[in-house]
CSV table of C-alpha atoms in Angstrom, one decimal:
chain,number,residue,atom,x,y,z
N,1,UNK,CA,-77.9,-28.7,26.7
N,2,UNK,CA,-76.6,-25.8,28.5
N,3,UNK,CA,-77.6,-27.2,31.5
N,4,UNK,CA,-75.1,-30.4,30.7
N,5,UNK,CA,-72.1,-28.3,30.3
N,6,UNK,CA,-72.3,-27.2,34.3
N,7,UNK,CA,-69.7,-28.7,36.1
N,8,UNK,CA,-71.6,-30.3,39.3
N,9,UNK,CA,-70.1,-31.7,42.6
N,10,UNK,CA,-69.1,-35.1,41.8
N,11,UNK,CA,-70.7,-36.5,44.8
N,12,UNK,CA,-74.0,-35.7,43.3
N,13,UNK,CA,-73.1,-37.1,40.4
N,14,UNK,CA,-72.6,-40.2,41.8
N,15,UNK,CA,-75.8,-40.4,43.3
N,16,UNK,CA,-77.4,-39.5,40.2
N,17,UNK,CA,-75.8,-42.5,38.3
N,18,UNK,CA,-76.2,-45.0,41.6
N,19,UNK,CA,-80.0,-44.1,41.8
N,20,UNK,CA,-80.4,-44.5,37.9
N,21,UNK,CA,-78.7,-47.9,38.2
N,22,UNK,CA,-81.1,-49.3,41.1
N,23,UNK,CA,-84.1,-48.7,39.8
N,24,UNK,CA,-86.2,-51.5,39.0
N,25,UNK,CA,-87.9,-51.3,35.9
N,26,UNK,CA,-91.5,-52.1,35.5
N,27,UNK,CA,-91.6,-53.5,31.8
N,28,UNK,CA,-88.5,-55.6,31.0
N,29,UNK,CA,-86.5,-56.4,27.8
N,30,UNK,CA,-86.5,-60.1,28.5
N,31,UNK,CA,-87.6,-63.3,26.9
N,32,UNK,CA,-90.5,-63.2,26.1
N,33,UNK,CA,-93.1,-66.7,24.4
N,34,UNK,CA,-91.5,-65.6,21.3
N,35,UNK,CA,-89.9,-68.2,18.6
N,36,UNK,CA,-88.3,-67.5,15.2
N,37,UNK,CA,-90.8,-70.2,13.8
N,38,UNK,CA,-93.8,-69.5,15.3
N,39,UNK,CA,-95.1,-69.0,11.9
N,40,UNK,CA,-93.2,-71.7,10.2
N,41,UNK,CA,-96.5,-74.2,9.8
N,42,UNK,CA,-99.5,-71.4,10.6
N,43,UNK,CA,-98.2,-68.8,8.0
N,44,UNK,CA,-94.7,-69.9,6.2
N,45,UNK,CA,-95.2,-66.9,3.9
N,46,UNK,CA,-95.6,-64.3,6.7
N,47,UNK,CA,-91.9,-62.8,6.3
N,48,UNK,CA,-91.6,-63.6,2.6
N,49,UNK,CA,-94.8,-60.8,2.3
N,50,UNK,CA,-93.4,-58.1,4.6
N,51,UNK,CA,-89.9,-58.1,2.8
N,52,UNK,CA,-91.8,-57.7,-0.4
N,53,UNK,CA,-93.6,-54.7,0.9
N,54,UNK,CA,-91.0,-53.1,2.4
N,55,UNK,CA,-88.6,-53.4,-1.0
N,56,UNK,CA,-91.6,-51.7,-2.5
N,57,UNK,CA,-92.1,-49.2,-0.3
N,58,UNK,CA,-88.1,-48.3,0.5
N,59,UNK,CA,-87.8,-48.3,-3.2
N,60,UNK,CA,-90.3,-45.5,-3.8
N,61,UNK,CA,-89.3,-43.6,-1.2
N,62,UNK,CA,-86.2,-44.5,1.2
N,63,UNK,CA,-87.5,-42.4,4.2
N,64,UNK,CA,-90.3,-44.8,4.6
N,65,UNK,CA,-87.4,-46.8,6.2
N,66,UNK,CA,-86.7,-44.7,8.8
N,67,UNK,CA,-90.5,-44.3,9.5
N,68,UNK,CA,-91.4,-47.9,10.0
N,69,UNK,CA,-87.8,-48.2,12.2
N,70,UNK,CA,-89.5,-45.1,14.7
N,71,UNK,CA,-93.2,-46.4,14.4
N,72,UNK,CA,-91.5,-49.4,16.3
N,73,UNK,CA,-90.0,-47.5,18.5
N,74,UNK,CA,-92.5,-45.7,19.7
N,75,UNK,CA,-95.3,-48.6,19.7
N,76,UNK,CA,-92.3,-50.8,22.2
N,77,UNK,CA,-91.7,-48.3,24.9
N,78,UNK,CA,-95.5,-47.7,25.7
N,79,UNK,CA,-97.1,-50.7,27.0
N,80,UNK,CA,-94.3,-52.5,25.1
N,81,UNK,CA,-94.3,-54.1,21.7
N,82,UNK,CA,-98.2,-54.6,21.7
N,83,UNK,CA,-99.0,-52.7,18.2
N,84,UNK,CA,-101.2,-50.3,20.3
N,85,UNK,CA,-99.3,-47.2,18.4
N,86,UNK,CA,-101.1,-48.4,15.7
N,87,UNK,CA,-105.0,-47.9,16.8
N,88,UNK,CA,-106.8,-45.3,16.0
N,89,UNK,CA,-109.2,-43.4,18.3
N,90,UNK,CA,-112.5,-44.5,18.2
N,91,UNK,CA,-115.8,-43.6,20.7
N,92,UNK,CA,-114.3,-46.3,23.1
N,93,UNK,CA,-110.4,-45.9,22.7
N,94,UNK,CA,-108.3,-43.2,22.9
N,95,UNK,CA,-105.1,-44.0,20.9
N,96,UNK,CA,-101.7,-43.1,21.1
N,97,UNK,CA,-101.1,-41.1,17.9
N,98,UNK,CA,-102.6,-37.7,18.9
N,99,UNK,CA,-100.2,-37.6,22.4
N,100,UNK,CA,-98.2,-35.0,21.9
N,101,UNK,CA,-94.9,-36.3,21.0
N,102,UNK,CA,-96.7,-38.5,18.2
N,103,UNK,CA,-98.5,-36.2,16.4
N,104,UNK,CA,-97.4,-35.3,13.1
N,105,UNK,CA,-94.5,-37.4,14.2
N,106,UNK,CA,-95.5,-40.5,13.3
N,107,UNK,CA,-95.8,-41.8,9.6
N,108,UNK,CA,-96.2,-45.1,7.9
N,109,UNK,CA,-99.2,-46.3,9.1
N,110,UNK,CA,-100.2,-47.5,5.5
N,111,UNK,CA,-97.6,-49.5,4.7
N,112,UNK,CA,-98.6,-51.5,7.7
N,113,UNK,CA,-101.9,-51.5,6.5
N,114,UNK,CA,-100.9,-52.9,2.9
N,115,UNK,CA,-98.6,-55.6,4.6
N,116,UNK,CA,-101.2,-56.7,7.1
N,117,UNK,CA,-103.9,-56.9,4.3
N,118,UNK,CA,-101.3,-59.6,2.0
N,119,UNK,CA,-101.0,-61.5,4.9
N,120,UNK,CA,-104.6,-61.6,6.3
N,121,UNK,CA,-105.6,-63.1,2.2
N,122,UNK,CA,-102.7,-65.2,2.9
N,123,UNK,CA,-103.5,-66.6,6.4
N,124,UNK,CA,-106.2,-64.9,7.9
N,125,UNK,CA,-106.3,-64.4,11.4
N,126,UNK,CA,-102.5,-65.5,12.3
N,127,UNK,CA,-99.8,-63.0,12.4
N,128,UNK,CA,-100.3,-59.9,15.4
N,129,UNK,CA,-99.8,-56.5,13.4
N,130,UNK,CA,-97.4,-56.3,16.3
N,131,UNK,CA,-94.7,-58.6,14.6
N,132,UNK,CA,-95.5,-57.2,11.3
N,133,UNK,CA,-94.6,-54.2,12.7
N,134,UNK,CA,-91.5,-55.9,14.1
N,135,UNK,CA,-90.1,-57.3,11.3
N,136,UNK,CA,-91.2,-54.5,9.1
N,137,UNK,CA,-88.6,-52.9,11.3
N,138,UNK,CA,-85.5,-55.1,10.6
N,139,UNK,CA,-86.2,-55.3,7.0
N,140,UNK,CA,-86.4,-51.5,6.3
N,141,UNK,CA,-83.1,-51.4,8.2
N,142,UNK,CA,-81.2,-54.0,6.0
N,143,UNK,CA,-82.8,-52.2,2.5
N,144,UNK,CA,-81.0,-49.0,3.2
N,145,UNK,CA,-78.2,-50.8,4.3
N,146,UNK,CA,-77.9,-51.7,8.0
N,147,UNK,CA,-77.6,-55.2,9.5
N,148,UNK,CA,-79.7,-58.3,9.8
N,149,UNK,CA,-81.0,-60.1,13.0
N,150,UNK,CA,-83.2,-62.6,13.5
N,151,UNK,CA,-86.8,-62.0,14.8
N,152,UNK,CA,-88.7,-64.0,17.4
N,153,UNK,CA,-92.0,-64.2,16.7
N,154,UNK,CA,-95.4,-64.6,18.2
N,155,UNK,CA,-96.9,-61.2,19.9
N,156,UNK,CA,-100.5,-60.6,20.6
N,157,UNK,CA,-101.8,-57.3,19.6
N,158,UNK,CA,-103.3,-55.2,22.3
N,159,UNK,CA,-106.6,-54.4,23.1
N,160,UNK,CA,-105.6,-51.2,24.6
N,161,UNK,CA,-103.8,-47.9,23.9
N,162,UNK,CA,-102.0,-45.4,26.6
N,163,UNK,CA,-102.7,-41.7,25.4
N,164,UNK,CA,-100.2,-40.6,28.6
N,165,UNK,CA,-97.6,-43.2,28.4
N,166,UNK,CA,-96.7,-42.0,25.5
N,167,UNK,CA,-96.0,-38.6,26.6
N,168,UNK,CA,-94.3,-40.0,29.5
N,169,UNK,CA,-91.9,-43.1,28.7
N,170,UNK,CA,-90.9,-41.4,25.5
N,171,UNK,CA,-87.4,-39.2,25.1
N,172,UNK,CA,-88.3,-36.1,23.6
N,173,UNK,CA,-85.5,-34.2,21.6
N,174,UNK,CA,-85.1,-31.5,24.7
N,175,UNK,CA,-84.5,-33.7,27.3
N,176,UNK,CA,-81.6,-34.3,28.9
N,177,UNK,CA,-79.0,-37.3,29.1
N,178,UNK,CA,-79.6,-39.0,32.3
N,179,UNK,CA,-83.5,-38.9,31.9
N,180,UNK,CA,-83.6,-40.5,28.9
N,181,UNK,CA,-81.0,-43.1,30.7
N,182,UNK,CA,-83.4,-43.6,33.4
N,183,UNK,CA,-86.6,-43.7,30.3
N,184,UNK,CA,-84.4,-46.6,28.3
N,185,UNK,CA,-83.7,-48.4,32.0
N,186,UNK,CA,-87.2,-48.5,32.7
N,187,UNK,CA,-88.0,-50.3,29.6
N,188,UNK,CA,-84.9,-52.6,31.1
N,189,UNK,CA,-82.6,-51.1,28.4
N,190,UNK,CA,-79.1,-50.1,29.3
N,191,UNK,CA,-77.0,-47.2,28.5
N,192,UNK,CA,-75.6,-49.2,25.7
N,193,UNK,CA,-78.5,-49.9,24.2
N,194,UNK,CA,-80.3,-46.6,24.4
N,195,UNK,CA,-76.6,-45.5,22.5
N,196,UNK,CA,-76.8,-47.9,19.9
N,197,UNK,CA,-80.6,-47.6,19.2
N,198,UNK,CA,-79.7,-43.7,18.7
N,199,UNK,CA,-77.7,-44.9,15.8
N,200,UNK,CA,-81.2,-45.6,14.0
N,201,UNK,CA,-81.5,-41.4,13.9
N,202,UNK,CA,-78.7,-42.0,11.1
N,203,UNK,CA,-81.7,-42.4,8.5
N,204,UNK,CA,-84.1,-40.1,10.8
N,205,UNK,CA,-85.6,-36.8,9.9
N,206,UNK,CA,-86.2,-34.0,12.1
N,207,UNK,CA,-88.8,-31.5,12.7
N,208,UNK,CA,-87.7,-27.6,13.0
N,209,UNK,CA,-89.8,-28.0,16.2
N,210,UNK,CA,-87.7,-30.2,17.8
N,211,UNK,CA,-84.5,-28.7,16.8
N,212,UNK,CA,-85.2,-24.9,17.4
N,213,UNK,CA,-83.6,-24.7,20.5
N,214,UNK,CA,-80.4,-26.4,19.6
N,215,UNK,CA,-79.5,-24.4,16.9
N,216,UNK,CA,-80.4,-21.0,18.0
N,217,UNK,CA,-79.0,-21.9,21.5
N,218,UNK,CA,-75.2,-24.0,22.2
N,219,UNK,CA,-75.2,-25.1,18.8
N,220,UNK,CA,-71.9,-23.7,18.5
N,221,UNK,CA,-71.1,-24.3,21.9
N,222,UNK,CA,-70.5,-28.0,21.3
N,223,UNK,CA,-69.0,-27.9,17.4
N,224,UNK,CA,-66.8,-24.6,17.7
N,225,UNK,CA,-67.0,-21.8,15.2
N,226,UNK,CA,-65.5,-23.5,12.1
N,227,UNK,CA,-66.5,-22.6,7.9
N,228,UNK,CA,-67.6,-26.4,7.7
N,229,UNK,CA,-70.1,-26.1,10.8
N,230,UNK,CA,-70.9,-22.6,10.5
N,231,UNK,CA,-72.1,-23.4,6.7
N,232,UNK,CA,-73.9,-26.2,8.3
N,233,UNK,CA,-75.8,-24.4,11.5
N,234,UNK,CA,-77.0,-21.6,8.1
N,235,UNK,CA,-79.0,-24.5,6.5
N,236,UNK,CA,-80.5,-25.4,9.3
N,237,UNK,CA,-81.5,-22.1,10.3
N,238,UNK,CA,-82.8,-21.5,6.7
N,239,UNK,CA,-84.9,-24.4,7.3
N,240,UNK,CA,-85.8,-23.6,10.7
N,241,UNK,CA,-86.6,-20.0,11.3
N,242,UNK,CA,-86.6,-18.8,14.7
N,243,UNK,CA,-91.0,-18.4,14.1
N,244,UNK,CA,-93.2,-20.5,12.7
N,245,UNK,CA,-92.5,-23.8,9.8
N,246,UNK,CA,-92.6,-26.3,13.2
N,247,UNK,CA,-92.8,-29.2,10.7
N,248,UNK,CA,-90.5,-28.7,8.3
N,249,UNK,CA,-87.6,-31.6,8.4
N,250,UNK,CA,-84.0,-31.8,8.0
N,251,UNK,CA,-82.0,-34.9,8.1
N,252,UNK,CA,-80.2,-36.1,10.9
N,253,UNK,CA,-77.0,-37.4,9.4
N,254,UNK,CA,-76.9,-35.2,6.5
N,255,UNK,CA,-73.8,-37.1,5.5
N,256,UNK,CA,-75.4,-40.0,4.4
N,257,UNK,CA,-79.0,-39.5,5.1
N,258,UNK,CA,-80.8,-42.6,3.2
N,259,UNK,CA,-77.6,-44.6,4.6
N,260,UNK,CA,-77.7,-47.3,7.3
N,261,UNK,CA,-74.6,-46.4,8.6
N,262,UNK,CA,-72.1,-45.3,11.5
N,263,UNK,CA,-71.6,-41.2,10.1
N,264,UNK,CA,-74.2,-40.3,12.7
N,265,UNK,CA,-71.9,-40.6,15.4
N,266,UNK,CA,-69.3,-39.1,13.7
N,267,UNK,CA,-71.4,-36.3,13.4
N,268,UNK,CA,-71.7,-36.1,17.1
N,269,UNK,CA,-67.9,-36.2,17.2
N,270,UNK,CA,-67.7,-32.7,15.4
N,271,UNK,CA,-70.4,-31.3,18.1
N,272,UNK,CA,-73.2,-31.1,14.9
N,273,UNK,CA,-75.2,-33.6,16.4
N,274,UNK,CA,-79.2,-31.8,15.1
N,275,UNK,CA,-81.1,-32.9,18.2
N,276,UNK,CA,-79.9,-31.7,21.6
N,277,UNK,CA,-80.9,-35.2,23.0
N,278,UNK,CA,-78.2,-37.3,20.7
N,279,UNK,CA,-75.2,-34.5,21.1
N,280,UNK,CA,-75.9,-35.0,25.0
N,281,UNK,CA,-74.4,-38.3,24.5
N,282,UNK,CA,-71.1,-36.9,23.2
N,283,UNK,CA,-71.3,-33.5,25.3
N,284,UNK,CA,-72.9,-33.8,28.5
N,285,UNK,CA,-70.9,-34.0,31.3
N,286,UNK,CA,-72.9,-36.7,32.6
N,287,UNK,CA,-71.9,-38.9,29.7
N,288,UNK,CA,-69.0,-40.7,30.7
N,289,UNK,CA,-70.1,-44.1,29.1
N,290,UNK,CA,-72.1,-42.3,26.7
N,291,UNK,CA,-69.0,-40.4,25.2
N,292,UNK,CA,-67.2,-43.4,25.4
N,293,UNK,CA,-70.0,-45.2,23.3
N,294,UNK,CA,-70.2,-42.6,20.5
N,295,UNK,CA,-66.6,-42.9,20.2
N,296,UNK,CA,-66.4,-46.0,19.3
N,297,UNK,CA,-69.2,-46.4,16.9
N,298,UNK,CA,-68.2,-43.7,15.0
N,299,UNK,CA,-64.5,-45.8,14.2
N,300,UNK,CA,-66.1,-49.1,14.7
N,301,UNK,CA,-69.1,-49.3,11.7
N,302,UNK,CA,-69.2,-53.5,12.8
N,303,UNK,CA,-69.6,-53.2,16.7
N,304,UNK,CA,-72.1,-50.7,16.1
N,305,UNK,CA,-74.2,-53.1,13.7
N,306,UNK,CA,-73.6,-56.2,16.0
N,307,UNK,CA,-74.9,-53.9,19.1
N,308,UNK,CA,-77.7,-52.4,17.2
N,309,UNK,CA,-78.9,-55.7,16.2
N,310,UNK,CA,-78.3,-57.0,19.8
N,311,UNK,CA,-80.2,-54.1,21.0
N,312,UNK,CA,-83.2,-54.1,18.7
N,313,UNK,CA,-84.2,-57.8,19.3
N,314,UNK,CA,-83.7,-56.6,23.1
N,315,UNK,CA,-86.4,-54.0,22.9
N,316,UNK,CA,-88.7,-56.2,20.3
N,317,UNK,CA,-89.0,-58.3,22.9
N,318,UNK,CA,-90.4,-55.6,25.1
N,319,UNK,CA,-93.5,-57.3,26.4
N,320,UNK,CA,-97.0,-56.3,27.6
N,321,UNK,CA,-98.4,-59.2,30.1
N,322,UNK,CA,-101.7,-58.1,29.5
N,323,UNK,CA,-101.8,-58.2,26.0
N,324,UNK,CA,-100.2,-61.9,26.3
N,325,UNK,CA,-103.1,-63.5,28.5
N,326,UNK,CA,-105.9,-61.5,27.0
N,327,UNK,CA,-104.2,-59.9,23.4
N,328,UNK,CA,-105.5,-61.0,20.0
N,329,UNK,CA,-104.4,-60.8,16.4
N,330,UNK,CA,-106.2,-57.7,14.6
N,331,UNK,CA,-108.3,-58.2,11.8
N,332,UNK,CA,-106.9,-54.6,10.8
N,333,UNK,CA,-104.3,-53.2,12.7
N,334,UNK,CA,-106.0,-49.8,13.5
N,335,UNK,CA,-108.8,-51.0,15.2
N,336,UNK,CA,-109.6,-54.0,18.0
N,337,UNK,CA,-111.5,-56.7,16.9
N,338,UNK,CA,-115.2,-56.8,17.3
């Protein structure tokens, strides 16, 4: 972030922005074939199951909401919502789990698994582990209290998984503001919607690794030498020692961390933000629209639901052409049909 608080010449911060906003993306978060009764006559009981699963697995453990919420994430901007973060790596496949900003990021795969098994007994051969994973999504969101949206339904799984995509179309914690704007516009997300999906890090954890840097750099740069913050930036460093203990997590909204709510932005507010990537949006000086954003969804709990739903059906709908003329629906999600 230090980089962000460098005042540069305006005009080539107008070119910045200006070449960001013409770029055409190559995957788009249009319309896709995708109904809210696809399943209405082949599988009426296919939503009914993964709410049930997810109230069991949220109840045990309300982090498994956030997991399922990122597992989403992560499967949508890499060939789009295809389910491909969900293969394994086999003699013929290389998956998507072992890239680099997936591994030992990623968690949840099982509850996938149970949900896609109650639904195969159910009605075998029918629902793509892609739109379980989709509306395993909106429903761990609502159980920790967030909003509800409807899901369109009808996604093929892949066939296919892209090892370097995913190191490649996915923000990483470091990076700065106006490449992850150009990362969410190539997926043909705006700057609103790569805002309001941040809001999803309000029930996120995160690993010392990615973090590090923040706290032992401007940490204090952006939220001022104050008893609250400085009490703060101690238990973070207690959990994240300059060496070593890469995976060891902290929450992101350590307000309300098992909380579907708005005190993640307020967080950015104070300059606290964990991740260098989210306090960008408040603190870079690239983030005119950005700041603007944040401001408002930390006073405004209701427009940020009614935007985060917006912009979550927006990138379900994510699509993979390929996987649409020549996808399937997986026997088990890790693996492609034989």
């Amino acid at each position: 972030m230090a980089n962000s608080l460098h005042h540069p010449r305006l005009p080539i911060l107008q070119f910045l922005l200006l070449l960001f906003s013409s770029i055409s993306p190559r995957l788009h978060a249009s319309e896709p074939y995708l109904t809210l009764d696809n399943y209405a006559k082949t599988c009426p009981t296919a939503f009914e199951i993964v709410r049930k699963e997810m109230e069991c697995a949220v109840l045990s453990d309300p982090r498994n909401a956030a997991l399922i919420v990122r597992l989403h994430f992560h499967d949508c901007f890499v060939q789009g919502c295809d389910g491909s973060v969900l293969l394994d790596d086999t003699i013929d496949l290389q998956g998507e789990k072992k890239a680099s900003i997936n591994r030992n990021a990623l968690k949840g795969f099982r509850i996938i698994d149970r949900i896609k098994n109650k639904i195969e007994s159910d009605c075998p051969g029918i629902v793509s582990c892609a739109d379980i994973l989709t509306i395993a999504a909106r429903d761990a969101v609502i159980l920790v209290g967030g909003p509800y949206w409807d899901v369109p339904v009808g996604r093929k799984d892949s066939k296919t998984a892209s090892y370097a995509l995913a190191d490649s179309n996915l923000p990483s914690a470091d990076e700065g503001l106006l490449s992850i704007i150009s990362k969410f516009h190539y997926q043909g997300l705006s700057v609103t919607d790569m805002v309001a999906l941040s809001g999803a890090h309000t029930i996120g954890m995160a690993r010392c690794v990615n973090y590090r840097k923040r706290i032992y750099g401007d940490y204090r740069v952006t939220s001022g030498i104050n008893p609250l913050s400085e009490t703060h930036l101690s238990v973070l460093k207690s959990i994240c020692p300059p060496i070593g203990s890469d995976n060891n997590e902290t929450a992101m909204d350590y307000e309300t961390p098992n909380l579907f709510d708005n005190s993640f932005y307020q967080i950015l507010l104070q300059g606290e933000g964990v991740l260098n990537s989210d306090q960008e949006m408040y603190s870079s000086i690239f983030g005119i629209q950005t700041k603007e954003l944040v401001n408002k969804y930390a006073h405004d709990a209701l427009a940020f639901f009614q935007q985060f739903s917006d912009s979550m059906v927006k990138m379900g709908n994510i699509t993979n052409p390929e996987s649409f003329v020549n996808g399937e629906v997986r026997k088990n999600c890790r693996f492609v049909n034989t």
